[in-house]
mmCIF file of C-alpha atoms in Angstrom:
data_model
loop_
_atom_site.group_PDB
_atom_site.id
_atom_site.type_symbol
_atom_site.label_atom_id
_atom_site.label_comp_id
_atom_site.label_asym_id
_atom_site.label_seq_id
_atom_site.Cartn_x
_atom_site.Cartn_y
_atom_site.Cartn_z
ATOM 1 C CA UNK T 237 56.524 161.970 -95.175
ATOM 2 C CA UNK T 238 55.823 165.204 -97.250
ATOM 3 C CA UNK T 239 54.254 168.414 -95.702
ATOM 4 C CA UNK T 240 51.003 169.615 -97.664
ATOM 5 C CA UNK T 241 49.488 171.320 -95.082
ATOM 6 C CA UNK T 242 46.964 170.480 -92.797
ATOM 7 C CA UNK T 243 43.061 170.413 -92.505
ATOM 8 C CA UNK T 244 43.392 173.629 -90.381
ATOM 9 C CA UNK T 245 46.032 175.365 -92.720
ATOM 10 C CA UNK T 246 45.744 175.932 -96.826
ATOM 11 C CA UNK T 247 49.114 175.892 -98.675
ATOM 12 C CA UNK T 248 50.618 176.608 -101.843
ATOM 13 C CA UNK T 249 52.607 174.068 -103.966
ATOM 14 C CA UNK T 250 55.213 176.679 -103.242
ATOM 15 C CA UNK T 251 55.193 176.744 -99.402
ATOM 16 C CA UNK T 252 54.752 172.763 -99.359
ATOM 17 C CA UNK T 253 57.816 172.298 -101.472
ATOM 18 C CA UNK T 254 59.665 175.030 -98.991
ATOM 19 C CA UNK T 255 59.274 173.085 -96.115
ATOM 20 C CA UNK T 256 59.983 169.931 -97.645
ATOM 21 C CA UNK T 257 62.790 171.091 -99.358
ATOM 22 C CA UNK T 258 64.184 172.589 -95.879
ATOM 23 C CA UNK T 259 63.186 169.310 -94.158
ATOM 24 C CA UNK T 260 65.595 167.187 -96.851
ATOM 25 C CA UNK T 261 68.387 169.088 -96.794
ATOM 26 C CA UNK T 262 68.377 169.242 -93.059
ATOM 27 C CA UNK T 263 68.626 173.054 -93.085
ATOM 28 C CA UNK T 264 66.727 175.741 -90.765
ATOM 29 C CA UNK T 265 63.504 177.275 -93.129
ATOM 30 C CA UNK T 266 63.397 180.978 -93.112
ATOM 31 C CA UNK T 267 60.082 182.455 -93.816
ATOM 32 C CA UNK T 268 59.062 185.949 -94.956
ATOM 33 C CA UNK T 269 56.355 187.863 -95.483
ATOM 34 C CA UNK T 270 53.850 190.270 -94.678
ATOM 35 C CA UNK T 271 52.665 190.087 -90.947
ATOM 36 C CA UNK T 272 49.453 188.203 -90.716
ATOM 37 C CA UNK T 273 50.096 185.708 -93.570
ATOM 38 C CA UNK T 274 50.660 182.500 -91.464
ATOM 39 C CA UNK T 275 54.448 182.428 -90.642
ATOM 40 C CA UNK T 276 54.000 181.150 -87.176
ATOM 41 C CA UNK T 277 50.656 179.145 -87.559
ATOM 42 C CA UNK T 278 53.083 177.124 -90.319
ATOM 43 C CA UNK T 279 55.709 176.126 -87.444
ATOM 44 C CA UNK T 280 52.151 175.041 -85.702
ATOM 45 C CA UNK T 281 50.561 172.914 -88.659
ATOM 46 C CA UNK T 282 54.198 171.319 -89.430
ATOM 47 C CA UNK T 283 54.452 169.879 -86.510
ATOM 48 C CA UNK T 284 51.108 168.308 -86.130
ATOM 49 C CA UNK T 285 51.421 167.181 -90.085
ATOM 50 C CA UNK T 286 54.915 165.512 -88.998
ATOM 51 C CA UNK T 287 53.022 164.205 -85.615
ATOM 52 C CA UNK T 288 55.778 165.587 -83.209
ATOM 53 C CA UNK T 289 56.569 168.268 -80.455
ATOM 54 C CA UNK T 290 56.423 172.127 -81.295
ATOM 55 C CA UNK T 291 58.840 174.118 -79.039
ATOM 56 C CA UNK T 292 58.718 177.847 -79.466
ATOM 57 C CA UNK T 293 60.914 180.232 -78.962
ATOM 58 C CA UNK T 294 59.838 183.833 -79.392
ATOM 59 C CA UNK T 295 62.369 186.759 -80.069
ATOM 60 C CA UNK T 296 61.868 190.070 -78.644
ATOM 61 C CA UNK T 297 64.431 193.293 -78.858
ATOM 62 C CA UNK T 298 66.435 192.289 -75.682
ATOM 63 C CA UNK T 299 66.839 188.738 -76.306
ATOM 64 C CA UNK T 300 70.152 187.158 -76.274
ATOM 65 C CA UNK T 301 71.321 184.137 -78.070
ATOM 66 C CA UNK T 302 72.829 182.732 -75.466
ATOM 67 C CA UNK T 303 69.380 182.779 -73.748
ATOM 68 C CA UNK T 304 68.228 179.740 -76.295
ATOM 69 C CA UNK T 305 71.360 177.885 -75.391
ATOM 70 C CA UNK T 306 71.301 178.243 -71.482
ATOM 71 C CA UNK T 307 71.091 180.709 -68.891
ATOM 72 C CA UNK T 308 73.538 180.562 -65.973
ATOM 73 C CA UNK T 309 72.443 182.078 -62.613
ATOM 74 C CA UNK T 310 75.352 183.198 -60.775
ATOM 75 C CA UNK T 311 73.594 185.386 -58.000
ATOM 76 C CA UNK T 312 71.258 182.787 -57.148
ATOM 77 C CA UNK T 313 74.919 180.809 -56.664
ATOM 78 C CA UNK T 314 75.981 183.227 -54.615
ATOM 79 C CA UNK T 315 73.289 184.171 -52.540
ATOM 80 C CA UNK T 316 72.964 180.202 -51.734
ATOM 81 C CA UNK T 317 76.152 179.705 -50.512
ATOM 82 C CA UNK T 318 75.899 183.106 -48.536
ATOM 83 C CA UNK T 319 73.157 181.201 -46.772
ATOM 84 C CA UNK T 320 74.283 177.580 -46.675
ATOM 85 C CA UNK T 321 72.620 175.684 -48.846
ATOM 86 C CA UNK T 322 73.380 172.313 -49.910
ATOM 87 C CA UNK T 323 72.435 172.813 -53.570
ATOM 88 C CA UNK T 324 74.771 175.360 -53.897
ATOM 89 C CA UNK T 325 77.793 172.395 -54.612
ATOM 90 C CA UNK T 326 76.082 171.370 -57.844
ATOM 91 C CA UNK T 327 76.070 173.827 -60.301
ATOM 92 C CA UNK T 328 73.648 172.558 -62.270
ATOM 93 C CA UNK T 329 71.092 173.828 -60.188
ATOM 94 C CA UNK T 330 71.640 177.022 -61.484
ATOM 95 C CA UNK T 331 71.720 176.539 -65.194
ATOM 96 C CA UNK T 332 67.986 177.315 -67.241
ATOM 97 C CA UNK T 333 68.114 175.123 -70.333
ATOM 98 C CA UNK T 334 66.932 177.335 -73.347
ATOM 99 C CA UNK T 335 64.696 176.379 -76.195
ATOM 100 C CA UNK T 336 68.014 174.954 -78.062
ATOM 101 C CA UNK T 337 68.878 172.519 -75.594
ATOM 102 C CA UNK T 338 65.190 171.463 -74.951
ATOM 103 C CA UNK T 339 65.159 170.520 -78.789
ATOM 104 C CA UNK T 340 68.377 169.164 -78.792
ATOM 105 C CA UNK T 341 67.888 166.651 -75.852
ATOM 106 C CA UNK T 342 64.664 165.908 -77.150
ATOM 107 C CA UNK T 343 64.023 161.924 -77.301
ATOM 108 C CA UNK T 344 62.211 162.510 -80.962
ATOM 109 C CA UNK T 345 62.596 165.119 -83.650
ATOM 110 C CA UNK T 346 60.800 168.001 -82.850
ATOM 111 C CA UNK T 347 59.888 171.373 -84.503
ATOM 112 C CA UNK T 348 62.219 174.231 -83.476
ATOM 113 C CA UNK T 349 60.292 177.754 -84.570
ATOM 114 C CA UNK T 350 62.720 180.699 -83.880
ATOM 115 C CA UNK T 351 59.787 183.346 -83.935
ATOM 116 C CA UNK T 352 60.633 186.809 -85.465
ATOM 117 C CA UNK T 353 64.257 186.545 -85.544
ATOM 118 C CA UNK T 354 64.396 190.531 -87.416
ATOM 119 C CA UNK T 355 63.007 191.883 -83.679
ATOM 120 C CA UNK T 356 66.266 190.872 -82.102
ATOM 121 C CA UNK T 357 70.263 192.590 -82.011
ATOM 122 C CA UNK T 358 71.748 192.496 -85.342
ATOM 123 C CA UNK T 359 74.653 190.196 -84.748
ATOM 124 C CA UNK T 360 71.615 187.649 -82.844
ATOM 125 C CA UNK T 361 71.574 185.362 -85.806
ATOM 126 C CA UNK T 362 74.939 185.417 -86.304
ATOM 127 C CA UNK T 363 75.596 184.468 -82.341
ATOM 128 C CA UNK T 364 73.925 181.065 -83.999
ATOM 129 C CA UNK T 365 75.838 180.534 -86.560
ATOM 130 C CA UNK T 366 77.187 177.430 -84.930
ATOM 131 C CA UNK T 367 74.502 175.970 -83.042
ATOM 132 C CA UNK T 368 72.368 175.600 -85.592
ATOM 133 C CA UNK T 369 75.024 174.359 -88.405
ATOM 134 C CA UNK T 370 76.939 171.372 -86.252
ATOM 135 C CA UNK T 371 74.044 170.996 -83.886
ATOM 136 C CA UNK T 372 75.943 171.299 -80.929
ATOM 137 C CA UNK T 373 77.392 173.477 -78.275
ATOM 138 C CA UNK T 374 79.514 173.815 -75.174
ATOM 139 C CA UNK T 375 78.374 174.775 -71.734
ATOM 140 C CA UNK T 376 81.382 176.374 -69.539
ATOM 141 C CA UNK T 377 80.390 176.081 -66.654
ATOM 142 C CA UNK T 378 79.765 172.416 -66.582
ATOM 143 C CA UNK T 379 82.671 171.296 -69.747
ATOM 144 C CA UNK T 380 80.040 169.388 -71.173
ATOM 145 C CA UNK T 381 78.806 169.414 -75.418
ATOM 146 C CA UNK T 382 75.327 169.333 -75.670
ATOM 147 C CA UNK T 383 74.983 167.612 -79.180
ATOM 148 C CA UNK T 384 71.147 167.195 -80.798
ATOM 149 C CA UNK T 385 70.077 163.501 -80.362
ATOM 150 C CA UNK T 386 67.553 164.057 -83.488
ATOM 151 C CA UNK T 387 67.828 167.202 -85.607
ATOM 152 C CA UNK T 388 65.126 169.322 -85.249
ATOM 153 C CA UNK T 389 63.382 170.900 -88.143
ATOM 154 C CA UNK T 390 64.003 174.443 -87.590
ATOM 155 C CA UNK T 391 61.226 176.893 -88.780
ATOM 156 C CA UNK T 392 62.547 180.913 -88.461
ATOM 157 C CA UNK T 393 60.140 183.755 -88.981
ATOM 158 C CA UNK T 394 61.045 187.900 -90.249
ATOM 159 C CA UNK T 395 58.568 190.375 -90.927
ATOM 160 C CA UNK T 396 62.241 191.979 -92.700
ATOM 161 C CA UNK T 397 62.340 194.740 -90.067
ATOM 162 C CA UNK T 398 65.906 194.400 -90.760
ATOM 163 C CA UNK T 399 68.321 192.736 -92.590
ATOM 164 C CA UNK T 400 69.372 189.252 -91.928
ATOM 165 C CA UNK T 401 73.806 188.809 -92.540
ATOM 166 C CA UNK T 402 74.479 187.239 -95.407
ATOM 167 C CA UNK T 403 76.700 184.217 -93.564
ATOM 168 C CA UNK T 404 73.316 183.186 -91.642
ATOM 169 C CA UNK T 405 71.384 183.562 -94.796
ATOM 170 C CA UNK T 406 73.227 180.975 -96.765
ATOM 171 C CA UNK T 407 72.741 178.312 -94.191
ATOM 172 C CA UNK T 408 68.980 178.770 -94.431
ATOM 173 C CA UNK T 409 66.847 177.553 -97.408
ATOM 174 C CA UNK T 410 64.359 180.797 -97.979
ATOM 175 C CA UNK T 411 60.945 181.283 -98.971
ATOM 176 C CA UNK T 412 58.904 183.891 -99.199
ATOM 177 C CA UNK T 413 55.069 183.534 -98.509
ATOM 178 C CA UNK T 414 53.006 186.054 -101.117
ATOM 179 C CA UNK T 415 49.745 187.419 -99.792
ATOM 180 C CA UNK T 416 46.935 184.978 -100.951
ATOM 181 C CA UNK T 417 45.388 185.904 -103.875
ATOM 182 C CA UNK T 418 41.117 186.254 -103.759
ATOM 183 C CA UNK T 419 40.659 182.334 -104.056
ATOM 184 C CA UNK T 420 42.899 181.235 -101.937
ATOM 185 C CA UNK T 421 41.697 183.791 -99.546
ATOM 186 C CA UNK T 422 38.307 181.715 -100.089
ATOM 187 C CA UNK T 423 39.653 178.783 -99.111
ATOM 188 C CA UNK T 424 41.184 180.266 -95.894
ATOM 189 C CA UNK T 425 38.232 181.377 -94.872
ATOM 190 C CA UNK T 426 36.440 178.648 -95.525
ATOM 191 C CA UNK T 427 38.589 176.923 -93.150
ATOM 192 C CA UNK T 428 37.829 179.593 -90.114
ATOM 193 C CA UNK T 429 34.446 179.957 -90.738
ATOM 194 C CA UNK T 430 32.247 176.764 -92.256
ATOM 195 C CA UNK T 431 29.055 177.393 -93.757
ATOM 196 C CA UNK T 432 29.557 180.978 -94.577
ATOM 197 C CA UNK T 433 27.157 182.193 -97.061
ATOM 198 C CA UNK T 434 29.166 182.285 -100.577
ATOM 199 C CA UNK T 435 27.428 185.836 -101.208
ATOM 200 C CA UNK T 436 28.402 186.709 -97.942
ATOM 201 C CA UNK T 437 32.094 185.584 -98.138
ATOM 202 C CA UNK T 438 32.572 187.404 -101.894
ATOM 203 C CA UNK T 439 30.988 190.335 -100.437
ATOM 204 C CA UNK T 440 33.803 190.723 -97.949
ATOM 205 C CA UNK T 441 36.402 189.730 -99.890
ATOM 206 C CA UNK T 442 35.460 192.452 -102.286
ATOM 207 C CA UNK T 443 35.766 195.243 -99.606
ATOM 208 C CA UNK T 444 39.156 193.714 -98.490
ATOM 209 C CA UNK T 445 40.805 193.325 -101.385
ATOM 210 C CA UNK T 446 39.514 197.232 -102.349
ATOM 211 C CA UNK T 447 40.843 198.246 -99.108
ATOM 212 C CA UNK T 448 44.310 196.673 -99.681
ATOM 213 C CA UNK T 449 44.365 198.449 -103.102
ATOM 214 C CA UNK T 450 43.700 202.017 -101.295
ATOM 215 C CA UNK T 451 46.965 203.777 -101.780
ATOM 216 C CA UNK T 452 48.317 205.472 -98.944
ATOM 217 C CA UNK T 453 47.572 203.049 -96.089
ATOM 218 C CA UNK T 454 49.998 202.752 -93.220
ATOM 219 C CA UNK T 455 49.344 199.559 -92.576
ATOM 220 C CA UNK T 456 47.088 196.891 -94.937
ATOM 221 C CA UNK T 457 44.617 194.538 -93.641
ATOM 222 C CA UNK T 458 46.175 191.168 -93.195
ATOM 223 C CA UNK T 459 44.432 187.737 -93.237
ATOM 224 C CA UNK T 460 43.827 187.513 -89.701
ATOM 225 C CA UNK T 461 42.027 190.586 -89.871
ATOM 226 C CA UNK T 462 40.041 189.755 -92.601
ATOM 227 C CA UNK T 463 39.464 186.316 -90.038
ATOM 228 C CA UNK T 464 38.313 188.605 -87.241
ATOM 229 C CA UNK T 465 35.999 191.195 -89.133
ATOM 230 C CA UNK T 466 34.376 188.069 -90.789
ATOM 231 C CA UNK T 467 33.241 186.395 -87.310
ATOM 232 C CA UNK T 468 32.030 190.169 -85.692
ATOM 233 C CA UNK T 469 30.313 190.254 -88.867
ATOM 234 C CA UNK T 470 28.686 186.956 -88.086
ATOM 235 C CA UNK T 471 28.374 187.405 -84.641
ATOM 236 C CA UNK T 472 26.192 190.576 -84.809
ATOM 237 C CA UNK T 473 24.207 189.227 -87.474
ATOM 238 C CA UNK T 474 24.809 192.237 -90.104
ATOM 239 C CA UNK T 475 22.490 191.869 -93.198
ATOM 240 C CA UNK T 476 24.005 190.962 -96.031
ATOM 241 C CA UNK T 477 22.697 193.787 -98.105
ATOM 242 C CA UNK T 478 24.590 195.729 -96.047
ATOM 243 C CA UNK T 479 28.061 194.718 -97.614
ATOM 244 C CA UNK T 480 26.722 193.663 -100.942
ATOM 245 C CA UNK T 481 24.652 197.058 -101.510
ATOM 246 C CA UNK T 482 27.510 199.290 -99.985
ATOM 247 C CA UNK T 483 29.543 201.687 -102.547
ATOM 248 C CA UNK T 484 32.794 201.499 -101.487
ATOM 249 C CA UNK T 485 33.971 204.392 -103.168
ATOM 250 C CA UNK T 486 31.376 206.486 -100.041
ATOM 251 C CA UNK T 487 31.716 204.859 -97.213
ATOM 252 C CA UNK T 488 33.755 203.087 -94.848
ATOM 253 C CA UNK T 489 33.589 199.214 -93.836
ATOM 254 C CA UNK T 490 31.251 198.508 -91.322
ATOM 255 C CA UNK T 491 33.243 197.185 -87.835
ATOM 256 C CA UNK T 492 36.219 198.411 -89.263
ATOM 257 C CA UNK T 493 38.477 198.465 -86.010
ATOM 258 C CA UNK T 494 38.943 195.020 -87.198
ATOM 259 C CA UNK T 495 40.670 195.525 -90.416
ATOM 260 C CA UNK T 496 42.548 199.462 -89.540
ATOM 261 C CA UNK T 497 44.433 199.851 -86.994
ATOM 262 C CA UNK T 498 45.879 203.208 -86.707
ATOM 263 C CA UNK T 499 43.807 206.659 -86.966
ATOM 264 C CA UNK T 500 45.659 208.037 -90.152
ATOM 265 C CA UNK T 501 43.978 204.686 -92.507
ATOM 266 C CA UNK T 502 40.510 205.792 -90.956
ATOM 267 C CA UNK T 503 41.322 209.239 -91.656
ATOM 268 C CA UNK T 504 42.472 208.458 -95.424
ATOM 269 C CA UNK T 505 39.345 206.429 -96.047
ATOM 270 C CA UNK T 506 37.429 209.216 -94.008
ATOM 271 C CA UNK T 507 38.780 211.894 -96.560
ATOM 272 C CA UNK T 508 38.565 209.615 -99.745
ATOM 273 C CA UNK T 509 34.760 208.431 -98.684
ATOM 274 C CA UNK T 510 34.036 212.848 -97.962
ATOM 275 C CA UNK T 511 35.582 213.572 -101.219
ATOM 276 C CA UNK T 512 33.526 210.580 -103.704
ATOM 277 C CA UNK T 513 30.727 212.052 -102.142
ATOM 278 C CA UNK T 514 30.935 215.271 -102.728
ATOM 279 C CA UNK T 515 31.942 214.382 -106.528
ATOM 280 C CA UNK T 516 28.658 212.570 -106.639
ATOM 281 C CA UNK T 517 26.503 215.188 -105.496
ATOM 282 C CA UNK T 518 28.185 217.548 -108.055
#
C-alpha cells in the first residue's frame, strides 16, 4: 500500500514518494521544513492512510533519550521498601515504558513520530543510534532485550534549529517539504474551509503571498496561519471588498494577529504602509 495522502492532507508527488520510499527501505523519514508546513499533521495522515496506531513522542530541550526507551524509578523503590510494601520485590513496578518500547511491543506496525528532534541535546539523536537501526535494546535493570515485534515506520520532524550528526543522518532517508506554492495553497485551503468563495480565497492568498515577499520579516506567515486568518475572516463576516479593494502597498491586513506574531513585523509593515502613503500623497 502506497501513501498519497489523505482526504484531510494535500501532497506532492515529492512528499508521497518520501514516505514511501522511507516505508520500503525500512528506514526512519526525516522531515524538514519551515514551521507550519505540515511536518507533524504528515505523521497524523500516514497513519490513518496505512490504517494503524500513531504514537507520539514530542521532544522538548530537557528530554533524554533514554526517556523513549524506559524510565527507571529508583526513589519510588526506595521509599517503598522504607515503608514495606510488597511491590517493592518486583522491579518492574518501577520501570515507565517510553514511546520506543510502546512501538516496539506493539501487536501491529504502528507509526513512530519523533516530534522536533532539533529542540533536544545535541548528542540526543545520536543516543539512538542503535535503537532505531537493530530495533532493539537492553533494559539493566531487568537483563531483558526488548526487540520490535513489527517495525514501526518512524516519521522524525526539525525545524533545523540545529544541526543533526552526520552518523544519524545517513540512517535516515531525508526530505525536505518546500512551502506550497499559490495553487497548492488553494487546494489546502480548500480542504480547511469548503465552499469558500473563489474571489474570496484568491483575495487572501494575494495578501499572503505579498506578505511573505515583504523583506525584513522576523518571522513569515505559515500555512496554519493563513488557515486561522481565513476562518476569523469567515467568522466575522468581513466583506469581500474589503480584501479585494485593499492596496496593499497602504495598509495592513485586516485581523492580522493571525498571520504576525511579533511587534517588529507589525512595526515593518506599520513603517512600509506610513511611508507608500506618504509617497502617494506627494
Amino acid at each position: 500500500m502506497a501513501f498519497t495522502g489523505t482526504d484531510r492532507y494535500i501532497t506532492t508527488p515529492e512528499l508521497s514518494l518520501a514516505v514511501n520510499a522511507a516505508v520500503t527501505l525500512q528506514k526512519p523519514l526525516l522531515i524538514k521544513g519551515e514551521p507550519g508546513t505540515g511536518k507533524t499533521l504528515l505523521a497524523e495522515q500516514v497513519a490513518e492512510a496505512f490504517g494503524t496506531r500513531l504514537i507520539q513522542w514530542h521532544i522538548k530541550s530537557t528530554t533524554k533519550a533514554q526517556q523513549g526507551l524506559y524510565e527507571y524509578d529508583a526513589v519510588s523503590r526506595l521509599r517503598d521498601s522504607q515503608l514495606g510494601t510488597e511491590r517493592v520485590h518486583d522491579i518492574r513496578n518501577y520501570i515507565k515504558k517510553g514511546k520506543l518500547w510502546e512501538a516496539f511491543e506493539a501487536e501491529e506496525r504502528v507509526v513512530l513520530l519523533i516530534d522536533e528532534i532539533d529542540k533536544a541535546d545535541i548528542e540526543f539523536p545520536n543516543d539512538l543510534l542503535t535503537e532505531l537501526d537493530k530495533m532493539e535494546f537492553f533494559v539493566y535493570e531487568t537483563g531483558e532485550t526488548i526487540k520490535a515485534k513489527h517495525r514501526p515506520i518512524v516519521i522524525i520532524t526539525s525545524n533545523n534549529e540545529k544541526e543533526l550528526p552526520d552518523a544519524f543522518l545517513r540512517r535516515c532517508f531525508f526530505h525536505y517539504i518546500q512551502f506550497p506554492d499559490a495553487e497548492t495553497m488553494k487546494a489546502i485551503v480548500e480542504v480547511h474551509h469548503q465552499g469558500i468563495k473563489a474571489q474570496l480565497l484568491k483575495d487572501a492568498l494575494d495578501i499572503f503571498f505579498d506578505l511573505r515577499k515583504v523583506p525584513g520579516l522576523k518571522k513569515k506567515p505559515t500555512t496554519s496561519e493563513l488557515i486561522d486568518w481565513l476562518k476569523l475572516i469567515l467568522s466575522d463576516d468581513i466583506p469581500e471588498d474589503v480584501l479585494r479593494n485593499r492596496d496593499t502597498r497602504k495598509a495592513i491586513p485586516p485581523l492580522y494577529g493571525a498571520l504576525l506574531k511579533n511587534e517588529a513585523d507589525v512595526a515593518l509593515l506599520e513603517r512600509l504602509a506610513f511611508m507608500n502613503r506618504r509617497e502617494s500623497a506627494q
